[in-house]
mmCIF file of C-alpha atoms in Angstrom:
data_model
loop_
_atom_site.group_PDB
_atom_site.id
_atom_site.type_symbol
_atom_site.label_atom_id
_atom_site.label_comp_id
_atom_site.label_asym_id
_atom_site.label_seq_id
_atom_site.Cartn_x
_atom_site.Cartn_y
_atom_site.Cartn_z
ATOM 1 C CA UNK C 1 -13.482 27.375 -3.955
ATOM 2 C CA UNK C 2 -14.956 26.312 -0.772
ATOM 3 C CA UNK C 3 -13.345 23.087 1.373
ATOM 4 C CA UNK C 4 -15.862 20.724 -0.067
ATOM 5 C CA UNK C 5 -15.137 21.221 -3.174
ATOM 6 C CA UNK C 6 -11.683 21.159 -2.440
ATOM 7 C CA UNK C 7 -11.643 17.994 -0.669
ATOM 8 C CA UNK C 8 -14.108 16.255 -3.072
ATOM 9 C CA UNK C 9 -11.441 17.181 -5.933
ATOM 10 C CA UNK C 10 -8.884 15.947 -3.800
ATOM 11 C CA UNK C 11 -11.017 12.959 -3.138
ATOM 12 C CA UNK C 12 -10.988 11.926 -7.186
ATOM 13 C CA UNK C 13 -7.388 13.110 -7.959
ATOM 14 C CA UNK C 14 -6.471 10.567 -5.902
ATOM 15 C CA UNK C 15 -8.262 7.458 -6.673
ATOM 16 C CA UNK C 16 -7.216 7.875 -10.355
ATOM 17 C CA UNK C 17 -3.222 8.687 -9.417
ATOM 18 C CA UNK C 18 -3.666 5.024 -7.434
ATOM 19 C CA UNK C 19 -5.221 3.702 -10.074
ATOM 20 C CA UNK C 20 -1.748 3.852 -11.969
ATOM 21 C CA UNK C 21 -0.873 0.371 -11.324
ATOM 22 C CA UNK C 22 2.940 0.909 -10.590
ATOM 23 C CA UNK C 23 3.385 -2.945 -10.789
ATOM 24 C CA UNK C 24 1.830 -3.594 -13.859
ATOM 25 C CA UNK C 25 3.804 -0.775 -15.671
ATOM 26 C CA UNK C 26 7.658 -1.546 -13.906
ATOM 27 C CA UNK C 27 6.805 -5.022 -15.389
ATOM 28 C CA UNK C 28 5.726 -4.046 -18.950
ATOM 29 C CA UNK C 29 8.328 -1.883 -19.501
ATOM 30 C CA UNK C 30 10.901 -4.185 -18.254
ATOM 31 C CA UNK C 31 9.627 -7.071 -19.990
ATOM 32 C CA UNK C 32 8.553 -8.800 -16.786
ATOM 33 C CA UNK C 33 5.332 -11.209 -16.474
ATOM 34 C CA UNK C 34 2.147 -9.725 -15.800
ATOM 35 C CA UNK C 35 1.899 -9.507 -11.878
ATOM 36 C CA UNK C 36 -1.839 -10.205 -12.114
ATOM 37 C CA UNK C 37 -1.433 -13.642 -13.700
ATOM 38 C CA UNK C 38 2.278 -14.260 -12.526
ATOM 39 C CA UNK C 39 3.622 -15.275 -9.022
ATOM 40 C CA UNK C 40 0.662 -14.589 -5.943
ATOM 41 C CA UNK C 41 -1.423 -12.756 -8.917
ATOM 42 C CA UNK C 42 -1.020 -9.675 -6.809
ATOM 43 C CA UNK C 43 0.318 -6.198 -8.811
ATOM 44 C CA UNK C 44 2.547 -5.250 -5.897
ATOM 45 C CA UNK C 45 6.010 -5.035 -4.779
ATOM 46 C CA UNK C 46 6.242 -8.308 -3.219
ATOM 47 C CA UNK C 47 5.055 -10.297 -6.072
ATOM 48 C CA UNK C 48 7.146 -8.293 -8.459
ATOM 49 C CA UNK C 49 10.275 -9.235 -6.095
ATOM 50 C CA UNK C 50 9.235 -12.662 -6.638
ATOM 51 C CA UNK C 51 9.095 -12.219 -10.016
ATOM 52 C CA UNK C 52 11.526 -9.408 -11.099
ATOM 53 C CA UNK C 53 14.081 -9.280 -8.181
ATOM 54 C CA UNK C 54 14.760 -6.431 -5.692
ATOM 55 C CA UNK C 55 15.250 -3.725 -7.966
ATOM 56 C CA UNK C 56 11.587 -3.964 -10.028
ATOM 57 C CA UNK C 57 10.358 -4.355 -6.835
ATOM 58 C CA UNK C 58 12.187 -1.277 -4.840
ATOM 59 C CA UNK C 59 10.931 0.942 -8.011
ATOM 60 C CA UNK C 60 7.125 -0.681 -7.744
ATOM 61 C CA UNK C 61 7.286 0.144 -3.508
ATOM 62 C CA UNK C 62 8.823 3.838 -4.624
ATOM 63 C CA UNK C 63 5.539 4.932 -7.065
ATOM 64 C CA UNK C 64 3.311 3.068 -4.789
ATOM 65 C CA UNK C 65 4.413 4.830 -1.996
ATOM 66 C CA UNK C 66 4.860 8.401 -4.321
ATOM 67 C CA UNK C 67 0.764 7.633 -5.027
ATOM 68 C CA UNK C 68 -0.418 7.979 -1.616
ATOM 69 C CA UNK C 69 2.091 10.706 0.024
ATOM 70 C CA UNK C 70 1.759 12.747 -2.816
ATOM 71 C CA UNK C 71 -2.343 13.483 -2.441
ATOM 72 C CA UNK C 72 -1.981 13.480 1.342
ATOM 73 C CA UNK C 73 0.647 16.641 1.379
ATOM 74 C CA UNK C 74 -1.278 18.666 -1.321
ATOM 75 C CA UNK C 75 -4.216 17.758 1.111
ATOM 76 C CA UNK C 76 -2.141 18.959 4.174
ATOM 77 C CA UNK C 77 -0.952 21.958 2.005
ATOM 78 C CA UNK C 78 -4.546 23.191 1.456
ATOM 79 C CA UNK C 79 -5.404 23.218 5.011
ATOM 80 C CA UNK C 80 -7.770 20.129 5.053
ATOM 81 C CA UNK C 81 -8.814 18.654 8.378
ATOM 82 C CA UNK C 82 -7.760 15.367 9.306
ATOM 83 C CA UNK C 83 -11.053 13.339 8.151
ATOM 84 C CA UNK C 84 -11.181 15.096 4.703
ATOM 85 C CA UNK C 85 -6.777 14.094 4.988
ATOM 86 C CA UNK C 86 -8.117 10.626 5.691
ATOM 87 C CA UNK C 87 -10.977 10.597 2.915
ATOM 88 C CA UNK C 88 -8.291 11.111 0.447
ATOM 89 C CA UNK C 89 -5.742 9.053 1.715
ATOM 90 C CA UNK C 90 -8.405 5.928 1.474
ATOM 91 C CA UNK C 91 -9.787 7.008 -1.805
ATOM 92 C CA UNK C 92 -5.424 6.574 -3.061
ATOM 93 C CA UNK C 93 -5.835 3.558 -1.909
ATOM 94 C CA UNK C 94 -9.157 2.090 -3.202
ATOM 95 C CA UNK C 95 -7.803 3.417 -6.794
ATOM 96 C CA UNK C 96 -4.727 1.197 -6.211
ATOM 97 C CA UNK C 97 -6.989 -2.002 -4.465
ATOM 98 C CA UNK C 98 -9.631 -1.235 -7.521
ATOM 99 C CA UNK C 99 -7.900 0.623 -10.326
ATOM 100 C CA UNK C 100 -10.063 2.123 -13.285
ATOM 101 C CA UNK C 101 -7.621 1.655 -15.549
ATOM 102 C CA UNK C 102 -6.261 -1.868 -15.004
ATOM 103 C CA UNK C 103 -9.702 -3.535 -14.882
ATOM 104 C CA UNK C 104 -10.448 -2.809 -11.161
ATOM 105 C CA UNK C 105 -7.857 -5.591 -10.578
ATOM 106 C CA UNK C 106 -5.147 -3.975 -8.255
ATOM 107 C CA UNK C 107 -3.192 -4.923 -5.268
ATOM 108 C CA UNK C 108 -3.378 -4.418 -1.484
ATOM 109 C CA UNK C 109 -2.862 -1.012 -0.949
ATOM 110 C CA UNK C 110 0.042 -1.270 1.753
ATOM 111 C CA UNK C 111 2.171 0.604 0.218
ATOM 112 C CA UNK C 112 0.055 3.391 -0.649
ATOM 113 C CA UNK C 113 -1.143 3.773 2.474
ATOM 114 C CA UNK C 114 1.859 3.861 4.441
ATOM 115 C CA UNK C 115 2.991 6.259 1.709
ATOM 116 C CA UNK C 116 0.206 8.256 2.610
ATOM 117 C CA UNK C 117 1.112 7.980 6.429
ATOM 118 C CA UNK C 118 4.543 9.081 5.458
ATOM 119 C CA UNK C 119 4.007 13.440 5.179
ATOM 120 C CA UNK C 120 2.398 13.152 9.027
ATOM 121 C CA UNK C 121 6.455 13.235 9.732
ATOM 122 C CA UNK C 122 9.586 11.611 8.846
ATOM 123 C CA UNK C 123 9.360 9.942 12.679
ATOM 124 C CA UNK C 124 6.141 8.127 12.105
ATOM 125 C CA UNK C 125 7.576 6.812 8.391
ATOM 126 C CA UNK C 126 10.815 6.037 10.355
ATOM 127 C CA UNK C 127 9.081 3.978 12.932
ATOM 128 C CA UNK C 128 6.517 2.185 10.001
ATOM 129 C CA UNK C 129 9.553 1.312 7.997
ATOM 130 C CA UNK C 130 11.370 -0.523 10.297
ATOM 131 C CA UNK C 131 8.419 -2.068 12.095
ATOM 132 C CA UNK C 132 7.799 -3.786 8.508
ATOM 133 C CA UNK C 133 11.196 -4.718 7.652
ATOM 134 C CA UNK C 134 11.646 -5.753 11.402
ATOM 135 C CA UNK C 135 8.576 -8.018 11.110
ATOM 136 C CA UNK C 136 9.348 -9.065 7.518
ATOM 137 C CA UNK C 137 13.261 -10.573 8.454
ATOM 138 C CA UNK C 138 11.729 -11.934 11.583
ATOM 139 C CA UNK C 139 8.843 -13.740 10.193
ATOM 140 C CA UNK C 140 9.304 -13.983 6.141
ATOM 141 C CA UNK C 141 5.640 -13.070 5.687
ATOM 142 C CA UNK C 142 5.183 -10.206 4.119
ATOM 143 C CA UNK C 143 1.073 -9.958 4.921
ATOM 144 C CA UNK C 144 1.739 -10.510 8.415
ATOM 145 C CA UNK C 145 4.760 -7.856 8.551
ATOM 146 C CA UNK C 146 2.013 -5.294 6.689
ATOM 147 C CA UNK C 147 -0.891 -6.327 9.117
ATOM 148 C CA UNK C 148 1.130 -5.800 12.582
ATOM 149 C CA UNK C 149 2.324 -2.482 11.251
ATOM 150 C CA UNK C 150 -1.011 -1.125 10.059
ATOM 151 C CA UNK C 151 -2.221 -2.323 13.758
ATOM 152 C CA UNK C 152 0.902 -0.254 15.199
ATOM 153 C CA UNK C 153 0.198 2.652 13.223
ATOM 154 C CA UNK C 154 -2.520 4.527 15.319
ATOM 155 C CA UNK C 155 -0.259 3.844 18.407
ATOM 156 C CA UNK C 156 2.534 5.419 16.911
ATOM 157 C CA UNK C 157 0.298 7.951 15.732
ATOM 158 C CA UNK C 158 -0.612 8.818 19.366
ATOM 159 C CA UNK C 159 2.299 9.324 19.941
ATOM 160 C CA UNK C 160 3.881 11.456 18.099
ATOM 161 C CA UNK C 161 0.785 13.627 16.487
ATOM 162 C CA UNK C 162 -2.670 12.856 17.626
ATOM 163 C CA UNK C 163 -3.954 15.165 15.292
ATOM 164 C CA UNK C 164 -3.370 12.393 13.027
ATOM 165 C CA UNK C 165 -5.359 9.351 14.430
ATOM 166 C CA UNK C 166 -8.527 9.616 12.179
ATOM 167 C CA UNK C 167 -7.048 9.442 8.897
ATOM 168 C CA UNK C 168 -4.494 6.841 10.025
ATOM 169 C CA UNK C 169 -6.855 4.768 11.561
ATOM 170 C CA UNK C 170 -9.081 5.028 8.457
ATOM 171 C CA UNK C 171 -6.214 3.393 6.240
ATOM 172 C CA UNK C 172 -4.968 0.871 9.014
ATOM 173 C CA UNK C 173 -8.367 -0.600 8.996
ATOM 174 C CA UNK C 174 -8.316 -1.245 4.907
ATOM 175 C CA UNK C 175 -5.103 -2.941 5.549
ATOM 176 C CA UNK C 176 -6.149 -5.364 7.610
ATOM 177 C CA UNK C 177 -9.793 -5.761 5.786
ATOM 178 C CA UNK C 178 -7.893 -6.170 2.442
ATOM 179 C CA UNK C 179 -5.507 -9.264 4.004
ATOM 180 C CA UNK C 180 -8.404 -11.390 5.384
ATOM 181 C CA UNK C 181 -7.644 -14.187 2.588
ATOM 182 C CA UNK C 182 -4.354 -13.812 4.140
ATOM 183 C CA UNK C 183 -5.198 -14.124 7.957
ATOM 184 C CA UNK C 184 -6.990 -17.288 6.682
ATOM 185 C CA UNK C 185 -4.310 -19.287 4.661
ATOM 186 C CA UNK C 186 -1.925 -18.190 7.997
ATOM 187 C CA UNK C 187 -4.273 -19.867 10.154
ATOM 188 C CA UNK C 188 -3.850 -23.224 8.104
ATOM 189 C CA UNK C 189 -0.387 -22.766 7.233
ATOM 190 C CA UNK C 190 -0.769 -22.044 3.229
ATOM 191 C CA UNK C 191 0.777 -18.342 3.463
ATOM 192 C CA UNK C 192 3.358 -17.629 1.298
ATOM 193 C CA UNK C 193 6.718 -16.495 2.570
ATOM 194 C CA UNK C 194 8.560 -14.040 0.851
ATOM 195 C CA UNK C 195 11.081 -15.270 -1.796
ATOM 196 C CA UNK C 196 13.269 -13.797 -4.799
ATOM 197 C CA UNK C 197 13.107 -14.874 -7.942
ATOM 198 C CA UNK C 198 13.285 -14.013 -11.540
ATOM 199 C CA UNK C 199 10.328 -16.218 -12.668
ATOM 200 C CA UNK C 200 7.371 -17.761 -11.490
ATOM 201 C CA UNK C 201 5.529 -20.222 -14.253
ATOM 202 C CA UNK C 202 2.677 -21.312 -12.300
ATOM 203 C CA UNK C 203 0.360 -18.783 -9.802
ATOM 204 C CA UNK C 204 0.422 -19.269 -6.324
ATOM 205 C CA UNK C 205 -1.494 -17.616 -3.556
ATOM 206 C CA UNK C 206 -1.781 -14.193 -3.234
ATOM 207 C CA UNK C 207 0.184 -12.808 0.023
ATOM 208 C CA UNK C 208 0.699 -8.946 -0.141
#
């Protein structure tokens, strides 16, 4: 099987494993609201903390995360270069933003793709981590702690594998493309901070 076929494999695999909408599911089977029509309306780990508390959330970041890492390392595994690395990392991640199976309704991807940063080395997921929950404690926005580490992520990149930049790049830039609603509800002071809470009656704003 030659390396286009391998990638373009690779390339569906992994839009339909992030099409398994991790928030949707952690909420169904734990008799949770719907994350699409509960909270922000958004099917991912912040909204389910909002809704569900920290553990429903910590499992929703886990698969989220497990979605994009996982197609990434069988990528690496193979031997693919970095743009066919960062072809499938983004096509994880459009499966999660636009899942077949939950009605193309999905969530930001932010997880996904930082999970699919994560096999370039325990170092760069080190440094992404605590950039985000850094930025997160210091700010209580969730989209903006998401959007300054996506715009770190190439720098780190740099600097500890440049072999890396493409693919990294590729999914930093989806990041900050999927939280333009966001940038604009910052810039007039409607962004939603992040919270805990079991329930949410009435939808708010989407923020992650």
């Amino acid at each position: 099987m030659n390396t286009v076929t391998v990638t373009m494999l690779m390339i569906i695999t992994a839009y339909l494993a992030g099409s398994i909408s991790s928030a949707v599911l952690v909420c169904k089977i734990r008799g949770l609201p719907d994350p699409r029509s509960s909270g922000s309306g958004n099917p991912g780990a912040t909204n389910v903390l909002r809704i569900g508390g920290v553990s429903s959330a910590a499992l929703v970041l886990f698969f989220d995360m497990l979605k994009g890492a996982l197609p990434s390392y069988f990528g690496y595994l193979m031997g693919l270069d970095a743009v066919s690395l960062g072809l499938i990392a983004v096509s994880a991640c459009l499966g999660h933003i636009f899942p077949i199976f939950f009605g193309f309704k999905g969530g930001k991807g932010v997880a996904t793709a930082f999970g699919a940063m994560a096999p370039i080395g325990g170092d760069l997921a080190l440094c992404l981590m605590l950039t985000w929950i850094v930025l997160v404690l210091l700010t209580r926005y969730s989209s903006v702690a998401a959007m300054a580490t996506a715009t770190l992520a190439p720098l780190y990149t740099w600097w500890l594998d440049e072999r890396f930049i493409i693919p990294v790049a590729m999914l930093s830039t989806l990041i900050l493309i999927r939280h333009k609603d966001n940038i604009g509800r910052l810039r007039i002071g409607k962004e939603s901070k992040v919270s805990r809470k079991k329930t949410i009656k009435k939808p708010n704003t989407k923020s992650d």
